XYZ file of C-alpha atoms in Angstrom:
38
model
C 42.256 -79.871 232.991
C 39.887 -82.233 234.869
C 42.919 -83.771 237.113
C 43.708 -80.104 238.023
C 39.879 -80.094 239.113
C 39.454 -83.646 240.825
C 42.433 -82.314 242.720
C 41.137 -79.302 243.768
C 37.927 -80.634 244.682
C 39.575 -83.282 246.918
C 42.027 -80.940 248.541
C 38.570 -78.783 249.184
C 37.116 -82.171 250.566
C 40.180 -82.721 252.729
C 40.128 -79.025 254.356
C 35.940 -79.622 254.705
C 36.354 -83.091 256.580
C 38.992 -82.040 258.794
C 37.043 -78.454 260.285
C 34.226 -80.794 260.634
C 36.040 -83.172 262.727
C 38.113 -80.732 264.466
C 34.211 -79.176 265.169
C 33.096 -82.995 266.403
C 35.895 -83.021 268.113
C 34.899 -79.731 269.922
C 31.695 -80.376 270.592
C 32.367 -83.483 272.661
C 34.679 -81.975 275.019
C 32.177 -79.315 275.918
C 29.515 -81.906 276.521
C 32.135 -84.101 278.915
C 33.570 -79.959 280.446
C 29.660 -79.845 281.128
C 28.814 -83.277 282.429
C 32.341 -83.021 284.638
C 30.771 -80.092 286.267
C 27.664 -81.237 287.890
């Protein structure tokens, strides 16, 4: 019962990294879209 949890949790860690770099991610090529056009 607790390995079916730890792996839960980490695949819910995995999915929570990955929107937050994918959001990173994001966010810096706004800044350099915004910076490229002045």
């Amino acid at each position: 019962m607790v390995e079916i949890n730890k792996s839960i949790m980490a695949t819910k860690g995995g999915i929570l990294s990955w929107q937050l770099t994918r959001l990173i991610a994001y966010c810096c090529a706004l800044i350099a879209y915004c910076c490229a056009r002045y």
